[in-house]
JSON list of C-alpha atoms in Angstrom, two decimals:
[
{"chain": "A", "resi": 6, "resn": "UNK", "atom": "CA", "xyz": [90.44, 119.82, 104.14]},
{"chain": "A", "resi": 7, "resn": "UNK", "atom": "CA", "xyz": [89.37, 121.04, 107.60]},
{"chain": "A", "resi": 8, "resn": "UNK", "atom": "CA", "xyz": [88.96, 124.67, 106.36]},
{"chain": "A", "resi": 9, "resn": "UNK", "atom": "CA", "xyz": [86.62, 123.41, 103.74]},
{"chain": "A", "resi": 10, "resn": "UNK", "atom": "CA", "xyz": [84.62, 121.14, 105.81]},
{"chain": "A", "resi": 11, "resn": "UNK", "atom": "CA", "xyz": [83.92, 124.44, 108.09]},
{"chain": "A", "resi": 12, "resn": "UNK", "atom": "CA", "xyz": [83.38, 126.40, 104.98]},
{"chain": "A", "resi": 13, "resn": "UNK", "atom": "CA", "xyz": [80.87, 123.75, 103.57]},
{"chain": "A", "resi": 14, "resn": "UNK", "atom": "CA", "xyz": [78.75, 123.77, 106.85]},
{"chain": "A", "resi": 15, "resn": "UNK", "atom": "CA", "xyz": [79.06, 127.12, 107.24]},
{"chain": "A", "resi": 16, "resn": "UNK", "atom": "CA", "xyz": [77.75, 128.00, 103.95]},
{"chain": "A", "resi": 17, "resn": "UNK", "atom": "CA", "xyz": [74.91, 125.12, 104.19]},
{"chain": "A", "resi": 18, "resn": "UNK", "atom": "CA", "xyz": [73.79, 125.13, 107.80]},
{"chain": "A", "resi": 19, "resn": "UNK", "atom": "CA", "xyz": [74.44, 129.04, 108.74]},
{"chain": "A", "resi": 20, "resn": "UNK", "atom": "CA", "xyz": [74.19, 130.96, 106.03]},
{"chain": "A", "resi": 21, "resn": "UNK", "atom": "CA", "xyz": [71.56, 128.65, 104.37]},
{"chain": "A", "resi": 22, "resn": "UNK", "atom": "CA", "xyz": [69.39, 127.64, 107.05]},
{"chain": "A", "resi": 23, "resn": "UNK", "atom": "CA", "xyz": [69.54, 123.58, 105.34]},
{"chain": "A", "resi": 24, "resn": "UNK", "atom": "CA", "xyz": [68.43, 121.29, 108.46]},
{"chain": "A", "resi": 25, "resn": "UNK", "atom": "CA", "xyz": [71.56, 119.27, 107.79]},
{"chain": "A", "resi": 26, "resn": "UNK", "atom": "CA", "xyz": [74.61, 117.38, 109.77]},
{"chain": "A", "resi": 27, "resn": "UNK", "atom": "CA", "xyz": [78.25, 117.61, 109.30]},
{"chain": "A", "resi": 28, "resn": "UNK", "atom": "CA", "xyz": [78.99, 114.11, 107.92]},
{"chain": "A", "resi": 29, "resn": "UNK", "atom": "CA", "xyz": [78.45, 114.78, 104.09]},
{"chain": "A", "resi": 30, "resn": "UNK", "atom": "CA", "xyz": [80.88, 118.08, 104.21]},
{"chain": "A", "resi": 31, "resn": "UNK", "atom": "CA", "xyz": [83.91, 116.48, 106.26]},
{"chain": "A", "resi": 32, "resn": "UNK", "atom": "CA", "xyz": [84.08, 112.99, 103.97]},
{"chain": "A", "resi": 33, "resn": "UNK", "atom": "CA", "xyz": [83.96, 114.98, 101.05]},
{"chain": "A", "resi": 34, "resn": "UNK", "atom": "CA", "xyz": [86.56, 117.11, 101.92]},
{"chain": "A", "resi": 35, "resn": "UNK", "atom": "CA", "xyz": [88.76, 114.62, 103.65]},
{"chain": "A", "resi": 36, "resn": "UNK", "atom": "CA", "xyz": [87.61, 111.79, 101.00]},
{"chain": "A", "resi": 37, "resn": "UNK", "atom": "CA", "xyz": [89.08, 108.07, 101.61]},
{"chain": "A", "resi": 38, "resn": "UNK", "atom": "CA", "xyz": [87.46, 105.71, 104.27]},
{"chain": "A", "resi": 39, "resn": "UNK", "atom": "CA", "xyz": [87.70, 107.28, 107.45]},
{"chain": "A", "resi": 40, "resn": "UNK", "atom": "CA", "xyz": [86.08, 107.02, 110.91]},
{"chain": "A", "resi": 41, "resn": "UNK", "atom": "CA", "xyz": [84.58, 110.61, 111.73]},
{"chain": "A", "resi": 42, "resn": "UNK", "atom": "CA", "xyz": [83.60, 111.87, 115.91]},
{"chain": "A", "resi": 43, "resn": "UNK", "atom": "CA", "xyz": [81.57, 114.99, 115.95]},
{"chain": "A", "resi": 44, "resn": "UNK", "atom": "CA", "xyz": [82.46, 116.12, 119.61]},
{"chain": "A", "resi": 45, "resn": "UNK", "atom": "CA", "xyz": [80.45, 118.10, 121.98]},
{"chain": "A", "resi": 46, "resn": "UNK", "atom": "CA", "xyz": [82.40, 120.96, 121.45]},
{"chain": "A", "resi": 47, "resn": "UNK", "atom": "CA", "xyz": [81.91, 121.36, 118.22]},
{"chain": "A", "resi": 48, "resn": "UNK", "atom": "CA", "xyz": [85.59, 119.74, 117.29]},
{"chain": "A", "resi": 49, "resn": "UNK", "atom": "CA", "xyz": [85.91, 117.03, 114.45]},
{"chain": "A", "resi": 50, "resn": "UNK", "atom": "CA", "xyz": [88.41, 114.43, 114.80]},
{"chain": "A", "resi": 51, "resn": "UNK", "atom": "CA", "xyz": [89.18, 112.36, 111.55]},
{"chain": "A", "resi": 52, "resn": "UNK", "atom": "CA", "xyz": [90.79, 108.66, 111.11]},
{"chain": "A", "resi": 53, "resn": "UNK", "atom": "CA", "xyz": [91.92, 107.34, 108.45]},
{"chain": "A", "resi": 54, "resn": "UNK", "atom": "CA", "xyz": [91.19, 103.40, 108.17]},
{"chain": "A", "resi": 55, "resn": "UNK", "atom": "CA", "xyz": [93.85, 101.61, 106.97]},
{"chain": "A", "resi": 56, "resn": "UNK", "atom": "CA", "xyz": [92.91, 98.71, 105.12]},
{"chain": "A", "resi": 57, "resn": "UNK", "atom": "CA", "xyz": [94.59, 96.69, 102.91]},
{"chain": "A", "resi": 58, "resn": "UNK", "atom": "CA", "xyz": [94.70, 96.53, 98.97]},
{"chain": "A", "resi": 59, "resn": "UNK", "atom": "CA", "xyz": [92.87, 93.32, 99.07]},
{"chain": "A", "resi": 60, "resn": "UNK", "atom": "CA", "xyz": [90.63, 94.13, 101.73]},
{"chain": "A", "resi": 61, "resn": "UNK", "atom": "CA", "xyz": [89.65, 97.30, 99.59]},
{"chain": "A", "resi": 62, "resn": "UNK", "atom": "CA", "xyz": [89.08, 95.36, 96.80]},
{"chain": "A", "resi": 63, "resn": "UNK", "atom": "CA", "xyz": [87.10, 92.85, 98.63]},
{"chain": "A", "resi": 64, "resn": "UNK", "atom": "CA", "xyz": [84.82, 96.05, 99.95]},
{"chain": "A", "resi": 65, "resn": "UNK", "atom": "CA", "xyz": [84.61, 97.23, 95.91]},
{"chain": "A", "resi": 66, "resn": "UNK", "atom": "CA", "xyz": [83.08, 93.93, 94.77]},
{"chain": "A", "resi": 67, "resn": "UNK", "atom": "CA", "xyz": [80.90, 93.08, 97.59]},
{"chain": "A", "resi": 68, "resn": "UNK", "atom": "CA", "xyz": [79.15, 96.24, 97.31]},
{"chain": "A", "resi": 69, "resn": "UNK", "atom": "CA", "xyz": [75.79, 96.97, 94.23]},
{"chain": "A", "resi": 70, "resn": "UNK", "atom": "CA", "xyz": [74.41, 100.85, 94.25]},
{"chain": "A", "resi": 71, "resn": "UNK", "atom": "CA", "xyz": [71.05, 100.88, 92.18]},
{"chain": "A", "resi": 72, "resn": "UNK", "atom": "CA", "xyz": [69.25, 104.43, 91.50]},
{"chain": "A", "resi": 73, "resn": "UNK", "atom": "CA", "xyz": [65.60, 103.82, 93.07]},
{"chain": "A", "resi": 74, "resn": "UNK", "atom": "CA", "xyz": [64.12, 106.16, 90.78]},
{"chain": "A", "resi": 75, "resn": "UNK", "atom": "CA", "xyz": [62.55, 108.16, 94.00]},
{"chain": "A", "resi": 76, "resn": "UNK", "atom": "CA", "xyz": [62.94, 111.40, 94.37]},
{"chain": "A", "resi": 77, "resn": "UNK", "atom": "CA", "xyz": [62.29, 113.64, 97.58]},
{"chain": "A", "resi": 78, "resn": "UNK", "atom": "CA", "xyz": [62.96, 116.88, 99.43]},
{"chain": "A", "resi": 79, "resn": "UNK", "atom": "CA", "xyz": [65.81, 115.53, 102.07]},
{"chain": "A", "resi": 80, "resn": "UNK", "atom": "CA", "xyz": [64.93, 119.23, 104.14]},
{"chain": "A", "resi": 81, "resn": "UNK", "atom": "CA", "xyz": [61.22, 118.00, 104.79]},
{"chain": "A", "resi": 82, "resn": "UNK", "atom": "CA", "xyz": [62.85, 113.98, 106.48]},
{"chain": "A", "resi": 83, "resn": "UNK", "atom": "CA", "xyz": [65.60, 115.67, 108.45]},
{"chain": "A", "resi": 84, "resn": "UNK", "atom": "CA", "xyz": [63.08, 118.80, 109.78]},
{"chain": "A", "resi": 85, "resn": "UNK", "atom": "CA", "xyz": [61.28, 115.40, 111.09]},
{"chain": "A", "resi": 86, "resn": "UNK", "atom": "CA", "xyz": [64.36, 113.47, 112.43]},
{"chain": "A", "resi": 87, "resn": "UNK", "atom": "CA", "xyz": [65.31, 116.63, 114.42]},
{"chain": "A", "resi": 88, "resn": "UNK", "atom": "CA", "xyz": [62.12, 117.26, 115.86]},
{"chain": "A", "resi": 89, "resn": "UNK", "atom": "CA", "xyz": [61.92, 113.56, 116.88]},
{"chain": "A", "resi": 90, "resn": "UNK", "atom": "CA", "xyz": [65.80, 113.61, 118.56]},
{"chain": "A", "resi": 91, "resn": "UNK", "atom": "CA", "xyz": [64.60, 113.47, 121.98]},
{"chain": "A", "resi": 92, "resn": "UNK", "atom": "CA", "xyz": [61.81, 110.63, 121.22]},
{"chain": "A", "resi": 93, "resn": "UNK", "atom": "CA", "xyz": [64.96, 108.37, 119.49]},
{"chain": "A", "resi": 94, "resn": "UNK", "atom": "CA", "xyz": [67.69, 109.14, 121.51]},
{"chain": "A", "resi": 95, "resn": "UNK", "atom": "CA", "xyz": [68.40, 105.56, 122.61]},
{"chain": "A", "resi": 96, "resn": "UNK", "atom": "CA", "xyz": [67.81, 104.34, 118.38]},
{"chain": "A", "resi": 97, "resn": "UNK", "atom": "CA", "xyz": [70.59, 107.38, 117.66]},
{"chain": "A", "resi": 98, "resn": "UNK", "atom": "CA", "xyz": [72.81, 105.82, 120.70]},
{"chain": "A", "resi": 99, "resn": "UNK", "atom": "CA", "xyz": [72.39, 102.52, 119.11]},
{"chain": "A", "resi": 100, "resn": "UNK", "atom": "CA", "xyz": [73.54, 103.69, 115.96]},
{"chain": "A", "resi": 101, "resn": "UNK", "atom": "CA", "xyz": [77.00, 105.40, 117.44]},
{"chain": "A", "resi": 102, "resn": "UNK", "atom": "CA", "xyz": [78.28, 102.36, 118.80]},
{"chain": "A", "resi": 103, "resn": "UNK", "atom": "CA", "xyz": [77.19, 100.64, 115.32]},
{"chain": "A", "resi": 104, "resn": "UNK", "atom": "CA", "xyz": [79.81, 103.12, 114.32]},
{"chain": "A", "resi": 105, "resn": "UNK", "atom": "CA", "xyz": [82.35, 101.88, 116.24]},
{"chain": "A", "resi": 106, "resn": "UNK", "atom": "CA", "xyz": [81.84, 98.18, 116.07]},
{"chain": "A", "resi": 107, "resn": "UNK", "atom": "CA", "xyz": [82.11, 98.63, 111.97]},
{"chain": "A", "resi": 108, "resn": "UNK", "atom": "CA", "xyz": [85.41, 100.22, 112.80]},
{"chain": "A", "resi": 109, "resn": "UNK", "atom": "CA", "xyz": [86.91, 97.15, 114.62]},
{"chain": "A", "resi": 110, "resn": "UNK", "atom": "CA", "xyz": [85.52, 94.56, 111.96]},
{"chain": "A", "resi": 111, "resn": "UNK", "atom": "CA", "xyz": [87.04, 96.44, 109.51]},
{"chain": "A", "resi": 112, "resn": "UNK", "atom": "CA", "xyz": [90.25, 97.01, 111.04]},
{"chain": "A", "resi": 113, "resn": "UNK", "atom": "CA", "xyz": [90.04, 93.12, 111.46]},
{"chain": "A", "resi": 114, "resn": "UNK", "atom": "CA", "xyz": [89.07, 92.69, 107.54]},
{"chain": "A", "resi": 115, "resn": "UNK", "atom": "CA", "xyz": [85.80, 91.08, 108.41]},
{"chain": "A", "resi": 116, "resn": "UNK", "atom": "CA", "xyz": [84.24, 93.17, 105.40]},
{"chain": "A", "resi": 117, "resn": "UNK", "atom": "CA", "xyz": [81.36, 89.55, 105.76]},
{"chain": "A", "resi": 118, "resn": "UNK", "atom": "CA", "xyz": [80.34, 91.87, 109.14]},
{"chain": "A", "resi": 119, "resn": "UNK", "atom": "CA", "xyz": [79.25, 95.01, 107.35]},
{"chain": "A", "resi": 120, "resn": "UNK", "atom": "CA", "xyz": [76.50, 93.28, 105.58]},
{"chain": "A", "resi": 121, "resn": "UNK", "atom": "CA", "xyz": [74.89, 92.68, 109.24]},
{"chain": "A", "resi": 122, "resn": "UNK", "atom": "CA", "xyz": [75.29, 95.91, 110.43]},
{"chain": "A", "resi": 123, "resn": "UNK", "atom": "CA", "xyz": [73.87, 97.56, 107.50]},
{"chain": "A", "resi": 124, "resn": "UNK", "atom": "CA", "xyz": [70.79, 95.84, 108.12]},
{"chain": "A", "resi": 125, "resn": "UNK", "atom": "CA", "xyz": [70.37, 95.81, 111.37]},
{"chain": "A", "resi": 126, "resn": "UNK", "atom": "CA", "xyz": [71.51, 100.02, 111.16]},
{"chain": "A", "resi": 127, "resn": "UNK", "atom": "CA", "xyz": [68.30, 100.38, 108.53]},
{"chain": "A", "resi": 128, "resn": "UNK", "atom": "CA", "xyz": [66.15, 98.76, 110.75]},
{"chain": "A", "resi": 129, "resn": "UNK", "atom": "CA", "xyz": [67.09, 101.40, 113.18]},
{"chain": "A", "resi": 130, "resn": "UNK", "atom": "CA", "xyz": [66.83, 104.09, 110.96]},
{"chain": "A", "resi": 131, "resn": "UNK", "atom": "CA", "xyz": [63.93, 103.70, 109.82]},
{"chain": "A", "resi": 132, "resn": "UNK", "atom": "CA", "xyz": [62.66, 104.43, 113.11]},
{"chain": "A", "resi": 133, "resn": "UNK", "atom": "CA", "xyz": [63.85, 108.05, 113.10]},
{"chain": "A", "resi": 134, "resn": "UNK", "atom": "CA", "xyz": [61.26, 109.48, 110.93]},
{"chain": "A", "resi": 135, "resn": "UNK", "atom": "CA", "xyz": [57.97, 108.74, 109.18]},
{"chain": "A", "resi": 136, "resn": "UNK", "atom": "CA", "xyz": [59.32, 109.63, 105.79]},
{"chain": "A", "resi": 137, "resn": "UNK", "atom": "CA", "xyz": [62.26, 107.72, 105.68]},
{"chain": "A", "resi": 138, "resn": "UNK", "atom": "CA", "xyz": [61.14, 104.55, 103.98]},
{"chain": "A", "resi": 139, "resn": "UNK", "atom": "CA", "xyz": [57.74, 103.68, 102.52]},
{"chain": "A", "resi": 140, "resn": "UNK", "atom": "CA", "xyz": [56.09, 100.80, 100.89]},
{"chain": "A", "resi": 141, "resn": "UNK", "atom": "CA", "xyz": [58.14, 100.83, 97.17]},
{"chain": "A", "resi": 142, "resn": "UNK", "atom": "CA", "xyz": [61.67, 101.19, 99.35]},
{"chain": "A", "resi": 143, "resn": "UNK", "atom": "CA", "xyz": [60.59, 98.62, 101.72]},
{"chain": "A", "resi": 144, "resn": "UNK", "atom": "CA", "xyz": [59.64, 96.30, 98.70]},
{"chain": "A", "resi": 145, "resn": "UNK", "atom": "CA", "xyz": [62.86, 96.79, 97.29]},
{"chain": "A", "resi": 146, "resn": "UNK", "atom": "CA", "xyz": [64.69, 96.14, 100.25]},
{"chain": "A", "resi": 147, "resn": "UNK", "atom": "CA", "xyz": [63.03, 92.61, 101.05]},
{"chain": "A", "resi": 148, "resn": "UNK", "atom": "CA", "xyz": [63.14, 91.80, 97.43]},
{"chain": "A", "resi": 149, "resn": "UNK", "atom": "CA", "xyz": [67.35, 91.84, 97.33]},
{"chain": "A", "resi": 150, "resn": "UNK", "atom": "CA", "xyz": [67.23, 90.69, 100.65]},
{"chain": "A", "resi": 151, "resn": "UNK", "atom": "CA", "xyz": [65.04, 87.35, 99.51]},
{"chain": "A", "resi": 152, "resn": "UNK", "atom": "CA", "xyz": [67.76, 87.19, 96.48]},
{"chain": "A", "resi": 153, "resn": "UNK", "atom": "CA", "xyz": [70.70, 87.16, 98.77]},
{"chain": "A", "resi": 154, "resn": "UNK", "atom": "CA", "xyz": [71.73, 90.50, 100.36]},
{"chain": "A", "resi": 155, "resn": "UNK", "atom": "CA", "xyz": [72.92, 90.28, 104.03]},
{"chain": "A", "resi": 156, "resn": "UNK", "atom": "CA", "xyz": [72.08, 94.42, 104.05]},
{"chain": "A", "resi": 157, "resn": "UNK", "atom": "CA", "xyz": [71.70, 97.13, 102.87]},
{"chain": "A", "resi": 158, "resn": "UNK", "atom": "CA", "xyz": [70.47, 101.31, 102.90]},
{"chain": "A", "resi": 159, "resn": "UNK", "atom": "CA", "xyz": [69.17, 104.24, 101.35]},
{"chain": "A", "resi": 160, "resn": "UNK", "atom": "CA", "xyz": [71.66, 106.62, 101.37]},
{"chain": "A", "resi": 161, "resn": "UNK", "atom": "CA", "xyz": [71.63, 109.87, 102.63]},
{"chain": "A", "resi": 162, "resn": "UNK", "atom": "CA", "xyz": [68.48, 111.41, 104.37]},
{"chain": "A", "resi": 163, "resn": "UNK", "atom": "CA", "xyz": [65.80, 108.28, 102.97]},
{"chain": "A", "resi": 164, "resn": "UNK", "atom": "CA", "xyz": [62.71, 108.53, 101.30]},
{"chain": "A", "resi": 165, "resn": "UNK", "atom": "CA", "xyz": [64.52, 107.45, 97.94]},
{"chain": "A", "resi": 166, "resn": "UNK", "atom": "CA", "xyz": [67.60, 108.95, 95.85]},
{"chain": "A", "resi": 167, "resn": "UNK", "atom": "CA", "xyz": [70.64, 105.29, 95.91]},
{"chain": "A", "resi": 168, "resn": "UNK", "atom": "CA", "xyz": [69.84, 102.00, 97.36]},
{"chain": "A", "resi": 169, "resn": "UNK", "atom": "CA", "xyz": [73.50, 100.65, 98.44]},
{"chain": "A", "resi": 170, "resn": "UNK", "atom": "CA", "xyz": [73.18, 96.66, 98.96]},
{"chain": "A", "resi": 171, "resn": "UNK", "atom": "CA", "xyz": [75.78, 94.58, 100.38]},
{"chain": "A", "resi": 172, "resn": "UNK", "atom": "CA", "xyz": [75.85, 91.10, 98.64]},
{"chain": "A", "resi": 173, "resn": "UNK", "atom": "CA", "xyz": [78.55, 88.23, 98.59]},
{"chain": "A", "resi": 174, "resn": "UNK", "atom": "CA", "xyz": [80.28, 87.96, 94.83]},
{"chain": "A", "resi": 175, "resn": "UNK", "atom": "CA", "xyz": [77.63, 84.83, 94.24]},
{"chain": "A", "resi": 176, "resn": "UNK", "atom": "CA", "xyz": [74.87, 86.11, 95.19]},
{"chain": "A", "resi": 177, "resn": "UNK", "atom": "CA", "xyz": [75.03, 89.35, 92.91]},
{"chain": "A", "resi": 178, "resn": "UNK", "atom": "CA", "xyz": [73.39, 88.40, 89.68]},
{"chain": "A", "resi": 179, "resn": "UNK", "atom": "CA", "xyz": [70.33, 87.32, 91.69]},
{"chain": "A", "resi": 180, "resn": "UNK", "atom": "CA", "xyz": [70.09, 90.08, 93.72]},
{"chain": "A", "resi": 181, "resn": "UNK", "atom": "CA", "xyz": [70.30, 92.41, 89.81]},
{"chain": "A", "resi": 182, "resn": "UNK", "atom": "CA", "xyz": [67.71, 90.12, 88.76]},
{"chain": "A", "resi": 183, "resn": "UNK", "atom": "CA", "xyz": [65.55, 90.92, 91.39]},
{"chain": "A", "resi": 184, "resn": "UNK", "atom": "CA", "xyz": [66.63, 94.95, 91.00]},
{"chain": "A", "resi": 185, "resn": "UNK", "atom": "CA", "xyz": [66.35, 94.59, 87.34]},
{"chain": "A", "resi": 186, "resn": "UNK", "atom": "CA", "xyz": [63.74, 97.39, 87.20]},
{"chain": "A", "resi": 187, "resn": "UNK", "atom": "CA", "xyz": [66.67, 99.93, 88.72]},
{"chain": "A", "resi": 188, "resn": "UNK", "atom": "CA", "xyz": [69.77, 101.21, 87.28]},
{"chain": "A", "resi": 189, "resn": "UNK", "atom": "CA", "xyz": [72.98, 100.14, 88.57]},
{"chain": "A", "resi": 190, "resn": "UNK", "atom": "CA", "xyz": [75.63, 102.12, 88.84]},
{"chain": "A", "resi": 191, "resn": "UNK", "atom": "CA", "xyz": [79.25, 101.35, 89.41]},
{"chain": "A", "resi": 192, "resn": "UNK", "atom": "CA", "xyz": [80.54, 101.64, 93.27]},
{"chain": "A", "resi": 193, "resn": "UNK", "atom": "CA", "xyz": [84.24, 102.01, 94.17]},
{"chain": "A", "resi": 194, "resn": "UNK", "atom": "CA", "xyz": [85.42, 103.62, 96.82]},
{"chain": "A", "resi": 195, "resn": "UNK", "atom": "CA", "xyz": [87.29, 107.10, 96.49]},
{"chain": "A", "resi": 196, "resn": "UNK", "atom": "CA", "xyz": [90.79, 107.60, 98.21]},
{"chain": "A", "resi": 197, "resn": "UNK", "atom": "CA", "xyz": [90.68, 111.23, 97.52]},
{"chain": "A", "resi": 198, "resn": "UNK", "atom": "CA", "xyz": [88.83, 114.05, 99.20]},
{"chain": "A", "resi": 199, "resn": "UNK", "atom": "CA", "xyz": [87.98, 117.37, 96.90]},
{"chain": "A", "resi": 200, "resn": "UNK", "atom": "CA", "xyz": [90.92, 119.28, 94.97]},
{"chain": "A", "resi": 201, "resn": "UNK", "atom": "CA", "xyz": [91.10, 121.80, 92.74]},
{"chain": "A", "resi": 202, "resn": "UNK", "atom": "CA", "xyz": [90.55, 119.97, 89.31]},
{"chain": "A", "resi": 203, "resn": "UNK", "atom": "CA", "xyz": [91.16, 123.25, 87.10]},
{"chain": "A", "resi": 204, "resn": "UNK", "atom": "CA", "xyz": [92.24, 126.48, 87.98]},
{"chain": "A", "resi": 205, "resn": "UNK", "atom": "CA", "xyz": [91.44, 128.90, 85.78]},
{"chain": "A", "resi": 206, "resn": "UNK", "atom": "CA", "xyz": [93.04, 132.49, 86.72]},
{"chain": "A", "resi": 207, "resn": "UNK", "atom": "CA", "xyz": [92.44, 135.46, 84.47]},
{"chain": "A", "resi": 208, "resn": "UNK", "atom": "CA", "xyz": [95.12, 138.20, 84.08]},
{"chain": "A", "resi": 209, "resn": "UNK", "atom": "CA", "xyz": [95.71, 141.76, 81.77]},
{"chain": "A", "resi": 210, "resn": "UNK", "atom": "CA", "xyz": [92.03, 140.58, 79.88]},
{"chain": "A", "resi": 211, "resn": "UNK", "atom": "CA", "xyz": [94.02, 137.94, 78.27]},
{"chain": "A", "resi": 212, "resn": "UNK", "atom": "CA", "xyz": [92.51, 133.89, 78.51]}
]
C-alpha cells in the first residue's frame, strides 16, 4: 500500500505537475478508516481506527452523499488554496487539530460529534479559497441544515462534485426532501484499500 501511495503521488504531483496533496493517494491505497500525519519529512504514518461493528454501522446510516450536479476544474481551487497558504495558516492549523479531536470522539463512539465538526471544518474551509463554495453550494448547505443536518461538506477540492451531510436517522427524509432536486447516492464506508481485481497475464500469443 505504501509503494502505491508513493507511486500515485509520484505519478500525479511529479511527473504530472497536478497542484494536489497526498491525502486522496494514501486512503485509497490503504482504504478502511484511518487517521493519516503527513510529517515534515516527507514520512506518512497511517492508523487504523478501530471501531466497532455497531459503531460502523451507526457511521453508515447517519451519513446522506447527494451529487450537486456542479462541476469544476479542482487544479484552478487548489492553485488558489496554495497561493493563499501563508494568508490561512492559522484556518489550516485549526483544521489539524479538528483532525485530531475527530480521532478521540471516534475512538470514544461519539459518531453525534462528527456532525459538529463537519460544520464547523466547512466554515473553515471555505475560507481557504474564493472558489470553494458559491451561492448554489451555500444554498444547499443551509437548506439541509434548516431540515436537520448538524454538518456537512463538499468533498474533495469544493466548488461542486458530492455534498456529504451528516444527519441523525430522523431527520433524514427531511433533509432528502429538502435535497430532492439532487441525486443520492448510497454511502458506506470501505474496509479495503485498492487490489488487484483481475489479472490478466498474456503468454505464447495464447488468451
Amino acid at each position: 500500500a505504501e509503494q502505491l501511495a508513493r507511486e500515485a503521488c509520484e505519478i500525479e504531483i511529479d511527473i504530472l505537475g497536478k497542484p494536489i496533496g497526498f491525502q486522496d493517494q494514501y486512503i485509497a491505497a490503504y482504504g478502511g478508516l484511518r487517521f493519516i500525519e503527513f510529517n515534515q519529512d516527507g514520512s506518512v504514518c497511517t492508523q487504523q481506527i478501530e471501531l466497532s461493528d455497531s459503531t460502523i454501522r451507526k457511521m453508515n446510516d447517519s451519513f446522506l452523499l447527494f451529487f450537486t450536479g456542479l462541476t469544476r476544474k479542482s487544479d484552478d481551487i487548489l492553485v488558489e488554496q496554495k497561493q493563499n497558504i501563508y494568508e490561512t495558516s492559522g484556518i489550516l492549523s485549526q483544521l489539524k487539530e479538528m483532525a485530531y479531536t475527530a480521532r478521540e470522539e471516534l475512538e470514544s463512539s461519539n459518531i453525534q460529534a462528527l456532525g459538529e465538526l463537519l460544520h464547523e471544518s466547512w466554515l473553515l474551509k471555505k475560507q481557504l479559497a474564493g472558489k470553494i463554495s458559491n451561492p448554489s453550494i451555500d444554498n444547499l448547505y443551509e437548506s439541509a441544515m434548516r431540515a436537520g443536518a448538524t454538518g456537512g461538506k463538499i468533498t474533495g477540492a469544493g466548488g461542486g462534485g458530492f455534498f456529504l451531510v451528516y444527519c441523525e436517522h430522523d431527520k433524514q427524509d427531511a433533509v432528502r426532501e429538502a435535497l430532492v432536486d439532487l441525486q443520492e447516492l448510497p454511502f458506506q464506508l470501505e474496509r479495503d484499500g485498492s487490489k488487484v481485481i483481475f489479472n490478466y497475464r498474456r503468454k505464447n500469443n495464447y488468451y
